[in-house]
Coordinates of C-alpha atoms in Angstrom, one line a residue:
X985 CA -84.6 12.2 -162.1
X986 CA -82.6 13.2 -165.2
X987 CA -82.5 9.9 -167.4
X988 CA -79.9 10.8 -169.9
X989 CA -77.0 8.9 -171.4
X990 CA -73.8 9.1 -170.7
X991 CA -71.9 11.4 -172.7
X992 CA -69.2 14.2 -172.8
X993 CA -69.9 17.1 -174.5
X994 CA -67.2 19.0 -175.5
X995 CA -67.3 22.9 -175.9
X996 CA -65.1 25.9 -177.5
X997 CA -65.7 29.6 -176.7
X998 CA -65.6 31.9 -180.1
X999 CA -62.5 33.8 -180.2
X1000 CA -60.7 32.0 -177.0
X1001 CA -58.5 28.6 -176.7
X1002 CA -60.9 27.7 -174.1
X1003 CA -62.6 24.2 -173.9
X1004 CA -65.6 23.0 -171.9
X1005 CA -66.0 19.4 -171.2
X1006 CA -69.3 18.1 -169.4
X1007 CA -70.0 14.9 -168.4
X1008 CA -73.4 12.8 -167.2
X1009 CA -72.0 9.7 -165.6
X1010 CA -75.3 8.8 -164.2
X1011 CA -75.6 4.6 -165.2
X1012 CA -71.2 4.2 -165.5
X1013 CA -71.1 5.5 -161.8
X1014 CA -74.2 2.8 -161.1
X1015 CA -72.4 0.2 -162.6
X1016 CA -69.4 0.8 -160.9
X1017 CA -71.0 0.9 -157.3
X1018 CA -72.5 -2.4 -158.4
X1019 CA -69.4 -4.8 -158.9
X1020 CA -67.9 -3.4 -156.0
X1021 CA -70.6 -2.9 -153.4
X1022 CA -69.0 0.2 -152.4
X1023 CA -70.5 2.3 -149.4
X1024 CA -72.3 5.7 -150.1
X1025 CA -68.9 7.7 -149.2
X1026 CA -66.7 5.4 -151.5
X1027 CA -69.5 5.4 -154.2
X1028 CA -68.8 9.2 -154.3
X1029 CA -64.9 9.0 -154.5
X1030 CA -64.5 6.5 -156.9
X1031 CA -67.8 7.9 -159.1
X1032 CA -65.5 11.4 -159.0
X1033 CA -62.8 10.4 -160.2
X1034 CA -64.3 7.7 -162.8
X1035 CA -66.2 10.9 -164.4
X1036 CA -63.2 13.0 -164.5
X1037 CA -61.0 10.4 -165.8
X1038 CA -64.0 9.7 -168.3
X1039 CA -63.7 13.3 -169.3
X1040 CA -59.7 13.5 -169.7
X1041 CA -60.2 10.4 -171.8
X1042 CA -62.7 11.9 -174.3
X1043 CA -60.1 14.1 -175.2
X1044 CA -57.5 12.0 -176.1
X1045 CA -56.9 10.5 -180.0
X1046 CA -57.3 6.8 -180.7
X1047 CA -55.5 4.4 -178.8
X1048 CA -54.7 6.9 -175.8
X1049 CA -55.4 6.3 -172.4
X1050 CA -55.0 8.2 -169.1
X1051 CA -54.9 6.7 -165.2
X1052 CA -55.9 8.8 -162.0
X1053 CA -54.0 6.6 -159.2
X1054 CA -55.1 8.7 -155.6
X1055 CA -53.1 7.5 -152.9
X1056 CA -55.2 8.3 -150.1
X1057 CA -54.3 8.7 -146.5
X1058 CA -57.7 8.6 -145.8
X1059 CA -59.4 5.2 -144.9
X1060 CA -60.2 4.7 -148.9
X1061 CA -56.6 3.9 -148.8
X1062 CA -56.6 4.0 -152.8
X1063 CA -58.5 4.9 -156.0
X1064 CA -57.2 4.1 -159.5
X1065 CA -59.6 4.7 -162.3
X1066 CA -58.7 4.4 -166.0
X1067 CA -60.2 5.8 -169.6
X1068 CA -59.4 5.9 -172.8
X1069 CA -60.5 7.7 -176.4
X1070 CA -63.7 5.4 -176.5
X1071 CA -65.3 6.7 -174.0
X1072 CA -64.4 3.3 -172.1
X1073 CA -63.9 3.8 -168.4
X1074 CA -63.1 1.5 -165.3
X1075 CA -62.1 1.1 -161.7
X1076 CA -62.0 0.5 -158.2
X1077 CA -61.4 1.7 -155.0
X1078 CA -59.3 -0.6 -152.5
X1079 CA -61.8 -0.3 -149.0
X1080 CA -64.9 -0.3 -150.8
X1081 CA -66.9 -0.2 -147.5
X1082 CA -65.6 2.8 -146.1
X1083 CA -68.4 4.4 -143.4
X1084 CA -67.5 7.7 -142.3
X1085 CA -70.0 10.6 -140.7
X1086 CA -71.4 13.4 -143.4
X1087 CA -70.3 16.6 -143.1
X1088 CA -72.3 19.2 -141.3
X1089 CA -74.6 20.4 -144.4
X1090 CA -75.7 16.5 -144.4
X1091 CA -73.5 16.0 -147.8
X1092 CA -70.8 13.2 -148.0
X1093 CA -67.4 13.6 -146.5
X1094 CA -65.2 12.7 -149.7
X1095 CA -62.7 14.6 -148.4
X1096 CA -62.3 12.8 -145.0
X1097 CA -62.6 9.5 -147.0
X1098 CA -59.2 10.3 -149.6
X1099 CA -57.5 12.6 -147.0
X1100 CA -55.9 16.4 -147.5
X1101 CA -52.4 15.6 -148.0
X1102 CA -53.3 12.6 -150.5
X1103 CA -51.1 11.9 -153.7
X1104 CA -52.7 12.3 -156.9
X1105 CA -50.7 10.6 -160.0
X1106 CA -51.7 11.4 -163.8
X1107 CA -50.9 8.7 -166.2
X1108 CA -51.3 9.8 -169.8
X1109 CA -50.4 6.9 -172.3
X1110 CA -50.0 8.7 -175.5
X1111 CA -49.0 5.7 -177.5
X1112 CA -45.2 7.7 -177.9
X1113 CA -43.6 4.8 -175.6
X1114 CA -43.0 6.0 -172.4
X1115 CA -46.0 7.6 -170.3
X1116 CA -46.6 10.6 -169.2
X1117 CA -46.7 10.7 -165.6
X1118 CA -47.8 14.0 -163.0
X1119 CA -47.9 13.5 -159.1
X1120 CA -49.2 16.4 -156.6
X1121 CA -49.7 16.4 -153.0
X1122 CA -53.9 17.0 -153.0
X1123 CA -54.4 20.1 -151.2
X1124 CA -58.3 19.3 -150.4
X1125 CA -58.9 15.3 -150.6
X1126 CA -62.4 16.3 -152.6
X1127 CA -60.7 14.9 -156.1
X1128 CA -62.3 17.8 -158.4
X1129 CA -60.3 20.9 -156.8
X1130 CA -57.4 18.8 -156.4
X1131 CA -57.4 17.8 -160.6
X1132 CA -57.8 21.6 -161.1
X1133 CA -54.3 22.2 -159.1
X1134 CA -52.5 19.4 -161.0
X1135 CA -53.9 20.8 -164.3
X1136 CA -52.3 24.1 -163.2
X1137 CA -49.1 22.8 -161.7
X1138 CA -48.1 20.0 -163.7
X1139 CA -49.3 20.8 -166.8
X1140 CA -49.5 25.3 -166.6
X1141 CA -52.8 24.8 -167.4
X1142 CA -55.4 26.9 -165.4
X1143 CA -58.5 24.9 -165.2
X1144 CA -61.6 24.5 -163.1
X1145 CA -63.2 20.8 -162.6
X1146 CA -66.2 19.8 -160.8
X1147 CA -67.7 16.0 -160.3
X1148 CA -70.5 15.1 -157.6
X1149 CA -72.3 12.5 -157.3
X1150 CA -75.9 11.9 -155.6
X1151 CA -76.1 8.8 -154.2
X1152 CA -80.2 7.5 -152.6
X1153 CA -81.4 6.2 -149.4
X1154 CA -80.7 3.2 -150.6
X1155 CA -77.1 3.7 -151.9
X1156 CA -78.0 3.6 -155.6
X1157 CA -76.4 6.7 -157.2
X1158 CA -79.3 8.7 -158.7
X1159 CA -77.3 10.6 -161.6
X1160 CA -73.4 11.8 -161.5
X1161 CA -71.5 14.2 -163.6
X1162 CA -68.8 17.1 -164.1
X1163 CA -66.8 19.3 -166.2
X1164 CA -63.6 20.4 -166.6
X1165 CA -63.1 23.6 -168.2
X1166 CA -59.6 25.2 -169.4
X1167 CA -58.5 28.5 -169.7
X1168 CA -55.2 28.6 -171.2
X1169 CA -52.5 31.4 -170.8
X1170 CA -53.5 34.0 -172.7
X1171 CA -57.3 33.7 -172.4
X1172 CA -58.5 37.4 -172.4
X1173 CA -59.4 38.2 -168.7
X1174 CA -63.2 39.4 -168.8
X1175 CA -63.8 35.6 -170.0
X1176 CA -62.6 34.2 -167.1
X1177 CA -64.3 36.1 -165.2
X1178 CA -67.5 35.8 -166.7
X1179 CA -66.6 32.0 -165.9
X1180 CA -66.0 32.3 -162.8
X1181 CA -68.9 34.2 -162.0
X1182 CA -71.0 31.7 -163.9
X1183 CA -70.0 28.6 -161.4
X1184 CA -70.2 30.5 -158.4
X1185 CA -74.0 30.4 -158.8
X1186 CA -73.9 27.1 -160.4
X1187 CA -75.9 24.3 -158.2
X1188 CA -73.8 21.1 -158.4
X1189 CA -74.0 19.0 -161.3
X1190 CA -75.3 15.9 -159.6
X1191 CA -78.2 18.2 -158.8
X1192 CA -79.1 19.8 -161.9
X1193 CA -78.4 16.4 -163.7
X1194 CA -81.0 14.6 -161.2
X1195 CA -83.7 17.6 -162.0
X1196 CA -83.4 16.9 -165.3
X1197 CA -80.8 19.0 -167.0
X1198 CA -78.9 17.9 -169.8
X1199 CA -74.8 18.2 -170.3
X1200 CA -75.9 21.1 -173.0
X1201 CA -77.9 22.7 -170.7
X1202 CA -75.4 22.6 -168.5
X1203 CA -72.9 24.3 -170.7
X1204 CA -76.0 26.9 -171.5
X1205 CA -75.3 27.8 -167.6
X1206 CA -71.5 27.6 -167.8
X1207 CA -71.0 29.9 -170.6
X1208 CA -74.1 32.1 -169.7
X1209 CA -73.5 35.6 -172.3
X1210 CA -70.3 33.8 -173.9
X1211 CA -70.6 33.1 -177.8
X1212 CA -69.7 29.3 -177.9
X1213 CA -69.8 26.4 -180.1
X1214 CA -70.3 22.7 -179.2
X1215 CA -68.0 21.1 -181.9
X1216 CA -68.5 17.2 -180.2
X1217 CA -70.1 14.3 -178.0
X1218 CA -68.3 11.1 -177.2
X1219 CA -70.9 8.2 -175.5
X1220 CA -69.1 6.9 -171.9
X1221 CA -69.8 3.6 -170.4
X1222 CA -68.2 1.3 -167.7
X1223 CA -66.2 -0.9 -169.5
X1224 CA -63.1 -3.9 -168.4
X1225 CA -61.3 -5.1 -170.9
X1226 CA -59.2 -8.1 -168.9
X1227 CA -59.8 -11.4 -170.7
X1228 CA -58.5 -15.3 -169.8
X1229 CA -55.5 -14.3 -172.3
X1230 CA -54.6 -10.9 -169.6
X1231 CA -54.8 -13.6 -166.8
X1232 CA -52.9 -16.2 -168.1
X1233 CA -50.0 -13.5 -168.8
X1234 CA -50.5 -12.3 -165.4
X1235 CA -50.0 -15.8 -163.7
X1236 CA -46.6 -16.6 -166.2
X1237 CA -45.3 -13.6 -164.7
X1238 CA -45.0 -14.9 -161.3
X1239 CA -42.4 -16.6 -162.8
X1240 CA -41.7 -20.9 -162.9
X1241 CA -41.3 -21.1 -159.2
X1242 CA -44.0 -19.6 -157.9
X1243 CA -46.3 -21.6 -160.5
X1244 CA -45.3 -24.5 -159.3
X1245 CA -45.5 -23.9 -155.5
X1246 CA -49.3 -22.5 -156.7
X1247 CA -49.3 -26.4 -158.9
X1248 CA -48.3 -28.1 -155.2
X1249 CA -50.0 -26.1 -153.1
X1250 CA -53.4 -25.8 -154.2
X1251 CA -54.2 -27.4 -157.5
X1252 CA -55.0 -24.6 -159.2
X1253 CA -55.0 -21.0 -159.5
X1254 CA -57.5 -17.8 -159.3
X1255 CA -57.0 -14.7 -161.5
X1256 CA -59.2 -11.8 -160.3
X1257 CA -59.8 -8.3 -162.0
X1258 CA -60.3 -5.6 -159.4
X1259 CA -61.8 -3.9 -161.7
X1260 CA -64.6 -6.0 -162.2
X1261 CA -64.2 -8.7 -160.2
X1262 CA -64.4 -11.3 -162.6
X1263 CA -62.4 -14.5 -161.8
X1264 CA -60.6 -16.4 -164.0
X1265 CA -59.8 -20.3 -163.1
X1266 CA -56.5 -22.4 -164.0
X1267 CA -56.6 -25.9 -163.4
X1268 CA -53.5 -28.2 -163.0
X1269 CA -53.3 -29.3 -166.4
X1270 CA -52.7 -25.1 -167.2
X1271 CA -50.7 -24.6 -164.7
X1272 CA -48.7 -27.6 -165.8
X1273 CA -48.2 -26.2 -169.6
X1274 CA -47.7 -22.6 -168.3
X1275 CA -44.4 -24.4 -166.4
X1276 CA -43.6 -26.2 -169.2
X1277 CA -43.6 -22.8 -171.1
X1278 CA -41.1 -21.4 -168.8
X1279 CA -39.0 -24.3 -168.9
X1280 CA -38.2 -23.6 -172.6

């Protein structure tokens, strides 16, 4: 088992606008499956879209974020998963103990899980104001193919993307990982091609990652007889940033009546972050000063 960090590693072909991005997601994916106890299939989906999300956010500048929300026809029901430029990356998936039968060659049936048909939304805060948002219809339900097609459709951006991830007997994910690689308009044809014919023999990354491989070795596959420079690596780990302060704002938007139904109701209030799952407490004498604070 590969026992590498994870990282993006981030690529440029001599002489072409394109840009290889590959990701080990191994211990992020791990964490992830822990706080939510998700099944194997749901540990697959949401590890997916965590490390392309994780990739997307590795190339954005400071203080950028982006948001894959997947709403899934399939039993999953929903994914969101969000990363920013510091390589920090959360989320969740909303039936985390989704069983469904593997697919006939034994592998995981993502795409059963999210569902053909599915709706994929791109959020890319830019820090300009107002988001950037993208929405397709998923033609697969398999997250990686589907990204590609948004890249291309919503953004003219031919791309190819690829996440997997091996989960054990036991349910503990063994190593996870992708790339996304894009080929802009006007990237000479006999590169593509050589592309192409370079992941069509290309095991999946969860595999070479558990043997062993590293992202660079990776990209030595990839770009197999390409001239290519690696010009960066940006660390990724599973990070929340909620915080009593988040929660607190979140409960003085319910608004004055609500808090105090909450006040005569039960006592108290619980905050919790589906992100982590960390649960943030409010006795009466908070509840009592957040009222007061709406009163004025």
């Amino acid at each position: 088992m590969g026992n590498y960090e994870d990282k993006v590693v981030c690529t440029i072909v001599e002489d072409t606008t394109v840009v290889v991005y590959v990701a080990s997601t191994t211990s992020l994916v791990e964490e992830a499956r822990f706080l939510h106890n998700t099944s194997p299939v749901a540990t697959a989906a949401l590890g997916r879209a965590l490390t392309l999300a994780g990739i997307m956010g590795a190339a954005l500048k400071e203080g950028q974020k982006v948001t894959l929300y997947i709403r899934c026809l399939g039993p999953l029901e929903s994914i969101l998963v969000q990363a920013n430029s510091q390589g920090e990356v959360r989320g969740y998936v909303s039936q985390p103990l989704v069983f469904i039968p593997s697919r006939e060659d034994k592998k995981l049936n993502v795409e059963e899980a999210v569902g053909k048909g599915s709706q994929l939304s791109v959020v890319k805060d830019l820090g300009l104001g107002e988001p950037y948002a993208g929405y397709i219809e998923m033609p697969r339900g398999g997250i990686a193919y589907d990204l590609a097609y948004y890249f291309a459709l919503s953004e003219q951006l031919p791309s190819a993307c690829s996440a997997g991830v091996y989960v054990g007997e036991k349910g503990e994910v063994l190593s996870a990982g992708g790339f996304i690689i894009h080929t802009p308009a006007g990237t000479p044809s006999a590169v593509v091609k050589k592309i192409e014919d370079n992941i069509s023999v290309l095991p999946p990354v969860s595999s070479l990652l558990f043997e062993g491989k590293s992202p660079e070795e990776i990209i030595q596959n990839l770009l197999a007889s390409l001239s290519y420079k690696i010009v960066g690596e940006k660390k990724l780990h599973y990070h929340c940033y909620c915080s009593r302060e988040r929660a607190r704002r979140t409960l003085i938007l319910l608004g004055k009546e609500e808090l105090e139904d909450l006040l005569a109701q039960e006592g108290r209030a619980e905050v919790s972050c589906p992100f982590c799952n960390r649960v943030y407490l409010f006795g009466d004498r908070e509840l009592k000063e957040l009222i007061e604070k709406g009163n004025k």
